[in-house]
Amino acid sequence: MKFPMKRIYLKFLLMAALLPFPHALAQAATDDTFTPANPPEMKPMANHDTPAYRTLAWFQRGANLGDYLEANRRWRQLEVSADEFVQMKKEGFDHVRVPIGWHQYAGPGPEFTLEPEIFAKVDFVVTNALKNNLAVMINLHHFNALDQNPTHATAEFLKVWQQIATHYQAFPPQLIFELDNEPHDQATTALMNPIYAQTIKEIRQTNPQRTLVVEPGGWGGIGGLKDLVLPPDDNVIVSVHCYDPFNFTHQGATWTSGQTPVTGIVFPGPPAQPLVPDPKLQLKDYQLSWIEKYNTLPADKNPSSPLAFTGKFKYLRAWSDYYGRPIHLGEFGAYTKADGQSRANFYATFRQAVEAEKLGWCIWDWSGGFRYWDKQNNAPMPGMRAALFGKTK
Ligand code: BGC
């Protein structure tokens, strides 16, 4: 099965729930005149020449090794060979983000001992990446217990990180740890703040100098930054995810709970011929209204255009500069149901807009459903090399 059940998750139900109130979120994310609004405990760092900023310089152009170690271990389909890291480096990537479902390999509490099998798999990825001069970010991905009941799952979260931290304590600084992918539901930013602080303290026992990465709640969304409170540790990078314009990037995705069933959406809009959605899809008003705008608004006002993200990156730049915290855009991308030319246009435009604000980026993904690399042809997907690296050879 191409999309195992685990991928049909509730990410987008939450987004749907927010739809009646999109204004508040949009406000936080797109307002060019940035006004700091975090709780008062979030003190700006005076010095911007911190270890976190220095590490971010190694994490500028990355690929997520998606659909691999985070996927359900029984259903997993992708494998990764040592050659792919050689290729990744040759293409121009400088880092790889490795989503990992460590919890799938944890024994019972209170120890939650991780099976050697997962360390062997991660060691293979980490050593091959480092050997090819690729920096590596490993994370904990799809740890749903934390999203459902953060207070209850904190003990396991801490134990898992203690073990990972001990295992990798002697590894070079180009290996960094991202504590949790896309906290959501009950794992709000406000609830995650103290959990992050506690976990950072724990990891610091064995890894005093390791760079750590945290994401806000709301699926690592930009809107969550306003609630973030980080401890005064100068070696923490903040990472956010952005899949806008969502109707374009997730068109035809089976795991978005019916939010994005309409395919044939191009980037940038408007389309040459208006898109007429199949009435059988029984679209809701907000979906029809988006399509209406997509069909009719000129390029500079179209919802399938850079307008969907450029203002957000300006906000990120301003937030980062104010708080003295470097930002990494850890996931963006478009599913392969979009046409190849539109995908290439999108990756190029998005990548350039991120770079214009001097933020690091990491595509979703290397060779999975949003792929850059076509394993069958041993080559990048058409147009993707030029889109990301401005070169064709
Ligand atoms: C998820 C993937 C998904 C991607 C795009 C990631 O955070 O882990 O399963 O394909 O987002 O929706």
Short mmCIF file of C-alpha atoms and ligand atoms in Angstrom, two decimals:
data_model
loop_
_atom_site.label_atom_id
_atom_site.label_comp_id
_atom_site.label_asym_id
_atom_site.label_seq_id
_atom_site.Cartn_x
_atom_site.Cartn_y
_atom_site.Cartn_z
CA MET A 1 0.00 0.00 0.00
CA LYS A 2 1.48 3.31 -1.01
CA PHE A 3 0.11 5.30 1.90
CA PRO A 4 -0.14 3.20 5.02
CA MET A 5 -2.83 4.07 7.51
CA LYS A 6 -0.42 5.82 9.84
CA ARG A 7 -0.16 8.66 7.40
CA ILE A 8 -3.85 9.43 7.53
CA TYR A 9 -3.42 11.69 10.49
CA LEU A 10 -5.16 14.69 11.84
CA LYS A 11 -2.75 17.44 10.82
CA PHE A 12 -5.24 18.96 8.52
CA LEU A 13 -8.31 18.50 10.62
CA LEU A 14 -6.67 20.98 12.91
CA MET A 15 -6.13 23.33 10.00
CA ALA A 16 -9.78 22.92 9.09
CA ALA A 17 -10.72 23.70 12.67
CA LEU A 18 -8.78 26.93 12.39
CA LEU A 19 -10.44 27.95 9.17
CA PRO A 20 -13.26 29.97 10.67
CA PHE A 21 -10.55 32.02 12.41
CA PRO A 22 -7.75 32.17 9.86
CA HIS A 23 -7.27 35.85 10.57
CA ALA A 24 -5.49 35.51 13.91
CA LEU A 25 -3.03 33.03 12.50
CA ALA A 26 -2.42 34.95 9.31
CA GLN A 27 -1.87 38.09 11.34
CA ALA A 28 0.93 36.55 13.34
CA ALA A 29 2.51 35.01 10.31
CA THR A 30 2.33 37.67 7.66
CA ASP A 31 2.50 41.00 9.36
CA ASP A 32 5.58 42.68 7.89
CA THR A 33 5.73 45.21 10.71
CA PHE A 34 6.82 42.76 13.35
CA THR A 35 5.79 43.35 16.94
CA PRO A 36 7.28 40.99 19.50
CA ALA A 37 4.44 39.27 21.33
CA ASN A 38 5.98 36.29 23.13
CA PRO A 39 5.51 35.84 26.89
CA PRO A 40 7.92 38.06 28.89
CA GLU A 41 10.07 35.06 29.92
CA MET A 42 11.29 34.84 26.32
CA LYS A 43 14.29 37.12 26.62
CA PRO A 44 16.07 38.20 23.44
CA MET A 45 19.69 37.02 23.20
CA ALA A 46 21.99 40.02 23.20
CA ASN A 47 24.77 38.30 21.30
CA HIS A 48 24.02 36.98 17.83
CA ASP A 49 27.42 35.39 17.38
CA THR A 50 26.30 32.23 19.17
CA PRO A 51 27.08 28.53 18.60
CA ALA A 52 23.52 28.11 17.23
CA TYR A 53 24.11 30.72 14.50
CA ARG A 54 27.46 29.14 13.65
CA THR A 55 25.87 25.69 13.33
CA LEU A 56 23.06 27.01 11.13
CA ALA A 57 25.72 27.88 8.55
CA TRP A 58 26.07 24.10 7.97
CA PHE A 59 22.31 23.69 7.56
CA GLN A 60 21.45 25.90 4.61
CA ARG A 61 20.33 23.51 1.83
CA GLY A 62 18.93 20.22 3.03
CA ALA A 63 16.82 17.21 2.15
CA ASN A 64 14.58 15.22 4.47
CA LEU A 65 15.12 11.50 4.31
CA GLY A 66 11.33 11.13 4.41
CA ASP A 67 9.29 7.93 4.27
CA TYR A 68 12.20 6.02 5.76
CA LEU A 69 13.00 5.67 9.47
CA GLU A 70 9.90 7.55 10.63
CA ALA A 71 7.58 5.29 8.64
CA ASN A 72 5.95 2.36 10.38
CA ARG A 73 8.68 -0.25 10.67
CA ARG A 74 6.48 -3.02 9.29
CA TRP A 75 5.10 -1.10 6.34
CA ARG A 76 8.21 0.79 5.41
CA GLN A 77 9.05 0.60 1.74
CA LEU A 78 12.02 2.84 1.15
CA GLU A 79 15.57 1.79 1.79
CA VAL A 80 18.62 4.02 1.52
CA SER A 81 22.02 3.09 0.11
CA ALA A 82 25.44 4.56 0.91
CA ASP A 83 25.63 5.89 -2.68
CA GLU A 84 22.65 8.15 -2.11
CA PHE A 85 24.66 10.27 0.33
CA VAL A 86 27.41 10.66 -2.28
CA GLN A 87 24.72 11.75 -4.72
CA MET A 88 23.06 14.11 -2.27
CA LYS A 89 26.32 15.93 -1.72
CA LYS A 90 27.05 16.04 -5.45
CA GLU A 91 23.66 17.60 -6.13
CA GLY A 92 24.52 20.50 -3.82
CA PHE A 93 22.80 19.66 -0.53
CA ASP A 94 24.81 20.49 2.58
CA HIS A 95 22.70 18.61 5.12
CA VAL A 96 20.19 15.88 5.64
CA ARG A 97 17.33 15.86 8.15
CA VAL A 98 16.50 12.35 9.32
CA PRO A 99 12.97 11.82 10.66
CA ILE A 100 13.05 8.85 13.08
CA GLY A 101 10.33 6.94 14.89
CA TRP A 102 12.54 5.97 17.87
CA HIS A 103 9.48 5.24 19.99
CA GLN A 104 8.62 2.33 17.69
CA TYR A 105 11.74 0.62 19.05
CA ALA A 106 11.29 1.50 22.74
CA GLY A 107 10.70 -1.25 25.31
CA PRO A 108 8.30 -0.85 28.25
CA GLY A 109 8.62 1.89 30.86
CA PRO A 110 10.09 3.06 33.07
CA GLU A 111 13.29 2.49 31.07
CA PHE A 112 11.91 2.59 27.51
CA THR A 113 15.10 0.87 26.33
CA LEU A 114 15.70 1.39 22.61
CA GLU A 115 16.43 -1.67 20.49
CA PRO A 116 19.94 -1.89 18.99
CA GLU A 117 18.30 -2.24 15.54
CA ILE A 118 17.29 1.40 15.41
CA PHE A 119 20.72 2.62 16.52
CA ALA A 120 22.29 0.47 13.78
CA LYS A 121 20.01 2.03 11.15
CA VAL A 122 20.57 5.58 12.35
CA ASP A 123 24.33 5.01 12.69
CA PHE A 124 24.41 3.96 9.05
CA VAL A 125 22.71 7.17 7.95
CA VAL A 126 24.69 9.46 10.25
CA THR A 127 28.11 8.00 9.42
CA ASN A 128 27.47 8.00 5.68
CA ALA A 129 26.21 11.57 5.77
CA LEU A 130 29.18 12.80 7.80
CA LYS A 131 31.59 10.86 5.58
CA ASN A 132 30.25 12.86 2.63
CA ASN A 133 30.49 16.18 4.45
CA LEU A 134 26.78 16.45 4.94
CA ALA A 135 25.68 17.82 8.30
CA VAL A 136 22.89 15.76 9.91
CA MET A 137 19.81 16.59 11.97
CA ILE A 138 18.18 13.59 13.64
CA ASN A 139 14.79 13.94 15.26
CA LEU A 140 11.92 12.17 16.98
CA HIS A 141 9.06 11.96 14.45
CA HIS A 142 5.39 10.98 14.83
CA PHE A 143 5.67 10.50 18.59
CA ASN A 144 1.90 10.77 18.88
CA ALA A 145 1.76 9.89 22.58
CA LEU A 146 3.21 13.31 23.28
CA ASP A 147 0.59 15.04 21.13
CA GLN A 148 -2.21 13.18 22.89
CA ASN A 149 -1.00 13.60 26.45
CA PRO A 150 2.23 15.57 26.79
CA THR A 151 2.39 15.40 30.58
CA HIS A 152 2.02 11.63 30.60
CA ALA A 153 4.45 11.04 27.72
CA THR A 154 7.21 13.30 29.06
CA ALA A 155 8.88 10.43 30.98
CA GLU A 156 9.27 8.41 27.77
CA PHE A 157 10.33 11.47 25.81
CA LEU A 158 13.11 12.16 28.32
CA LYS A 159 14.28 8.53 28.46
CA VAL A 160 14.40 8.27 24.68
CA TRP A 161 16.46 11.45 24.43
CA GLN A 162 18.79 10.38 27.25
CA GLN A 163 19.63 7.23 25.31
CA ILE A 164 20.09 8.98 21.97
CA ALA A 165 22.22 11.67 23.60
CA THR A 166 24.45 9.12 25.34
CA HIS A 167 24.87 7.09 22.16
CA TYR A 168 25.94 10.08 20.05
CA GLN A 169 27.80 12.13 22.65
CA ALA A 170 31.20 11.65 21.00
CA PHE A 171 29.98 12.43 17.47
CA PRO A 172 31.17 15.61 15.75
CA PRO A 173 29.21 18.87 16.09
CA GLN A 174 27.82 18.50 12.56
CA LEU A 175 25.33 16.07 14.09
CA ILE A 176 22.46 17.91 15.77
CA PHE A 177 19.27 16.80 17.57
CA GLU A 178 15.75 18.06 16.88
CA LEU A 179 13.65 17.23 19.91
CA ASP A 180 10.19 16.74 18.43
CA ASN A 181 8.69 16.91 14.96
CA GLU A 182 5.54 18.98 14.60
CA PRO A 183 4.05 19.02 18.11
CA HIS A 184 0.30 19.40 17.78
CA ASP A 185 -3.08 18.80 19.43
CA GLN A 186 -2.46 18.76 23.21
CA ALA A 187 1.24 19.46 22.66
CA THR A 188 0.75 23.21 22.34
CA THR A 189 3.72 25.55 22.33
CA ALA A 190 2.84 26.66 25.89
CA LEU A 191 2.86 23.05 27.10
CA MET A 192 6.00 22.18 25.16
CA ASN A 193 8.03 25.12 26.55
CA PRO A 194 8.76 23.50 29.95
CA ILE A 195 9.11 20.03 28.38
CA TYR A 196 11.73 21.39 25.98
CA ALA A 197 13.53 23.16 28.84
CA GLN A 198 13.65 19.94 30.88
CA THR A 199 14.82 17.85 27.91
CA ILE A 200 17.51 20.36 26.97
CA LYS A 201 18.80 20.23 30.57
CA GLU A 202 18.88 16.43 30.41
CA ILE A 203 20.70 16.31 27.05
CA ARG A 204 23.22 18.88 28.30
CA GLN A 205 24.44 16.33 30.91
CA THR A 206 26.08 14.29 28.14
CA ASN A 207 26.18 16.79 25.26
CA PRO A 208 27.07 20.19 26.69
CA GLN A 209 27.95 21.59 23.26
CA ARG A 210 25.53 19.83 20.93
CA THR A 211 23.26 22.10 18.87
CA LEU A 212 19.60 21.35 19.57
CA VAL A 213 16.54 22.24 17.52
CA VAL A 214 12.98 22.91 18.66
CA GLU A 215 9.74 23.43 16.77
CA PRO A 216 6.72 25.36 18.02
CA GLY A 217 3.34 23.65 18.46
CA GLY A 218 0.62 23.77 15.80
CA TRP A 219 2.58 21.33 13.61
CA GLY A 220 5.77 23.41 13.75
CA GLY A 221 3.74 26.22 12.20
CA ILE A 222 4.99 29.78 11.99
CA GLY A 223 1.94 30.95 13.97
CA GLY A 224 3.26 29.05 17.03
CA LEU A 225 6.43 31.13 17.33
CA LYS A 226 4.65 33.88 19.22
CA ASP A 227 4.16 31.55 22.21
CA LEU A 228 7.64 30.07 22.29
CA VAL A 229 9.74 30.48 25.44
CA LEU A 230 13.24 29.06 25.18
CA PRO A 231 15.72 28.66 28.02
CA PRO A 232 18.74 30.99 27.87
CA ASP A 233 20.82 28.34 26.05
CA ASP A 234 22.72 29.86 23.15
CA ASN A 235 22.96 26.62 21.19
CA VAL A 236 19.32 26.15 20.17
CA ILE A 237 18.00 26.59 16.63
CA VAL A 238 14.29 27.14 16.01
CA SER A 239 12.71 25.19 13.17
CA VAL A 240 9.36 25.77 11.45
CA HIS A 241 7.49 24.03 8.64
CA CYS A 242 5.55 25.66 5.82
CA TYR A 243 3.48 23.87 3.17
CA ASP A 244 1.75 26.91 1.71
CA PRO A 245 -0.07 27.17 -0.60
CA PHE A 246 -1.51 24.01 0.89
CA ASN A 247 -4.09 23.33 -1.85
CA PHE A 248 -1.26 23.25 -4.34
CA THR A 249 1.38 21.37 -2.29
CA HIS A 250 -0.94 18.68 -0.95
CA GLN A 251 -3.25 18.23 -3.92
CA GLY A 252 -4.51 14.67 -4.09
CA ALA A 253 -2.80 13.68 -0.82
CA THR A 254 -4.65 10.83 0.85
CA TRP A 255 -3.55 11.75 4.38
CA THR A 256 -5.05 15.24 4.61
CA SER A 257 -8.53 14.08 5.62
CA GLY A 258 -10.26 15.35 2.50
CA GLN A 259 -8.88 18.88 2.75
CA THR A 260 -7.09 18.87 -0.60
CA PRO A 261 -8.88 16.50 -3.01
CA VAL A 262 -8.71 18.78 -6.07
CA THR A 263 -5.85 17.94 -8.43
CA GLY A 264 -4.63 19.78 -11.52
CA ILE A 265 -3.71 22.95 -9.58
CA VAL A 266 -0.73 24.71 -11.14
CA PHE A 267 1.89 27.00 -9.65
CA PRO A 268 1.83 29.87 -10.17
CA GLY A 269 -1.85 30.61 -10.81
CA PRO A 270 -4.05 31.60 -12.47
CA PRO A 271 -4.41 28.60 -14.80
CA ALA A 272 -4.68 29.09 -18.58
CA GLN A 273 -8.14 27.49 -18.42
CA PRO A 274 -10.28 27.75 -15.29
CA LEU A 275 -10.19 24.61 -13.17
CA VAL A 276 -13.63 23.05 -12.78
CA PRO A 277 -13.65 20.69 -9.81
CA ASP A 278 -15.54 17.43 -10.06
CA PRO A 279 -18.94 17.97 -8.33
CA LYS A 280 -18.61 14.47 -6.89
CA LEU A 281 -15.94 15.88 -4.55
CA GLN A 282 -18.67 17.87 -2.78
CA LEU A 283 -16.32 20.69 -1.88
CA LYS A 284 -17.03 22.96 1.05
CA ASP A 285 -17.53 26.70 0.61
CA TYR A 286 -14.01 27.63 1.72
CA GLN A 287 -12.54 25.16 -0.81
CA LEU A 288 -14.72 26.51 -3.62
CA SER A 289 -13.85 30.05 -2.72
CA TRP A 290 -10.11 29.27 -2.91
CA ILE A 291 -10.58 27.74 -6.37
CA GLU A 292 -12.60 30.73 -7.50
CA LYS A 293 -9.75 33.05 -6.48
CA TYR A 294 -7.18 30.74 -8.04
CA ASN A 295 -9.11 30.76 -11.33
CA THR A 296 -9.68 34.48 -11.47
CA LEU A 297 -7.12 36.55 -9.58
CA PRO A 298 -4.08 37.90 -11.45
CA ALA A 299 -0.61 36.51 -10.71
CA ASP A 300 0.26 39.13 -8.09
CA LYS A 301 -2.90 38.42 -6.09
CA ASN A 302 -3.37 34.73 -6.80
CA PRO A 303 -3.48 32.32 -3.83
CA SER A 304 -1.29 29.84 -5.74
CA SER A 305 1.65 32.21 -5.86
CA PRO A 306 4.56 33.50 -3.72
CA LEU A 307 1.97 35.63 -1.92
CA ALA A 308 1.19 32.47 0.08
CA PHE A 309 4.61 32.54 1.79
CA THR A 310 6.84 35.57 1.21
CA GLY A 311 5.26 37.68 4.00
CA LYS A 312 5.72 34.76 6.40
CA PHE A 313 9.44 34.62 5.71
CA LYS A 314 9.76 38.34 6.43
CA TYR A 315 8.08 37.69 9.76
CA LEU A 316 10.53 34.83 10.42
CA ARG A 317 13.48 37.11 9.70
CA ALA A 318 12.14 39.80 12.03
CA TRP A 319 11.32 37.31 14.81
CA SER A 320 14.75 35.72 14.51
CA ASP A 321 16.60 39.05 14.56
CA TYR A 322 14.63 40.32 17.51
CA TYR A 323 15.09 37.23 19.68
CA GLY A 324 18.60 36.34 18.50
CA ARG A 325 17.52 32.83 17.58
CA PRO A 326 18.51 31.38 14.20
CA ILE A 327 15.68 29.81 12.16
CA HIS A 328 15.69 26.74 9.95
CA LEU A 329 12.79 26.00 7.61
CA GLY A 330 12.78 22.26 8.23
CA GLU A 331 10.05 21.10 5.82
CA PHE A 332 8.48 22.43 2.65
CA GLY A 333 7.57 20.76 -0.60
CA ALA A 334 4.97 19.67 -3.11
CA TYR A 335 3.54 16.20 -3.59
CA THR A 336 4.22 14.41 -6.87
CA LYS A 337 0.50 14.60 -7.79
CA ALA A 338 1.19 18.20 -8.91
CA ASP A 339 2.53 18.43 -12.47
CA GLY A 340 6.32 18.39 -12.80
CA GLN A 341 6.65 21.90 -14.22
CA SER A 342 4.56 23.41 -11.42
CA ARG A 343 6.54 21.51 -8.80
CA ALA A 344 9.80 22.84 -10.25
CA ASN A 345 8.36 26.39 -10.37
CA PHE A 346 7.21 26.05 -6.78
CA TYR A 347 10.45 24.65 -5.34
CA ALA A 348 12.46 27.35 -7.17
CA THR A 349 10.26 30.23 -6.04
CA PHE A 350 9.92 29.04 -2.46
CA ARG A 351 13.63 28.27 -2.13
CA GLN A 352 14.59 31.72 -3.45
CA ALA A 353 12.14 33.43 -1.09
CA VAL A 354 13.62 31.56 1.91
CA GLU A 355 17.14 32.42 0.82
CA ALA A 356 16.19 36.08 0.38
CA GLU A 357 15.53 36.15 4.15
CA LYS A 358 18.77 34.25 4.87
CA LEU A 359 17.11 31.24 6.46
CA GLY A 360 18.26 27.62 6.10
CA TRP A 361 15.91 25.30 4.20
CA CYS A 362 15.26 21.57 3.94
CA ILE A 363 12.97 20.06 1.33
CA TRP A 364 10.44 17.36 1.95
CA ASP A 365 11.79 15.03 0.64
CA TRP A 366 14.74 13.17 -0.84
CA SER A 367 13.13 10.14 -2.53
CA GLY A 368 9.64 9.65 -1.06
CA GLY A 369 6.25 11.01 -2.13
CA PHE A 370 7.55 14.59 -2.57
CA ARG A 371 10.78 13.44 -4.12
CA TYR A 372 13.76 15.29 -5.45
CA TRP A 373 15.66 12.13 -6.35
CA ASP A 374 14.19 9.58 -8.73
CA LYS A 375 15.71 6.28 -7.62
CA GLN A 376 14.47 4.43 -10.69
CA ASN A 377 16.31 6.67 -13.09
CA ASN A 378 19.12 7.53 -10.71
CA ALA A 379 18.59 11.22 -11.45
CA PRO A 380 16.77 14.23 -10.02
CA MET A 381 13.12 14.64 -10.97
CA PRO A 382 12.82 16.91 -14.04
CA GLY A 383 13.55 20.56 -13.31
CA MET A 384 14.36 19.99 -9.66
CA ARG A 385 18.12 20.47 -9.85
CA ALA A 386 17.71 23.85 -11.52
CA ALA A 387 14.95 24.75 -9.05
CA LEU A 388 17.07 24.15 -5.98
CA PHE A 389 20.58 24.81 -7.16
CA GLY A 390 20.18 26.98 -10.27
CA LYS A 391 22.18 24.52 -12.37
CA THR A 392 21.16 21.86 -14.87
CA LYS A 393 24.26 19.65 -14.82
C1 BGC B 1 5.12 14.01 7.48
C2 BGC B 1 5.04 13.22 6.19
C3 BGC B 1 4.24 13.99 5.16
C4 BGC B 1 4.78 15.40 5.02
C5 BGC B 1 3.94 16.21 4.08
C6 BGC B 1 5.65 15.36 7.20
O1 BGC B 1 5.75 16.08 8.38
O2 BGC B 1 5.96 13.34 8.38
O3 BGC B 1 4.47 11.96 6.44
O4 BGC B 1 4.34 13.37 3.90
O5 BGC B 1 4.80 16.04 6.28
O6 BGC B 1 2.62 16.20 4.47
#
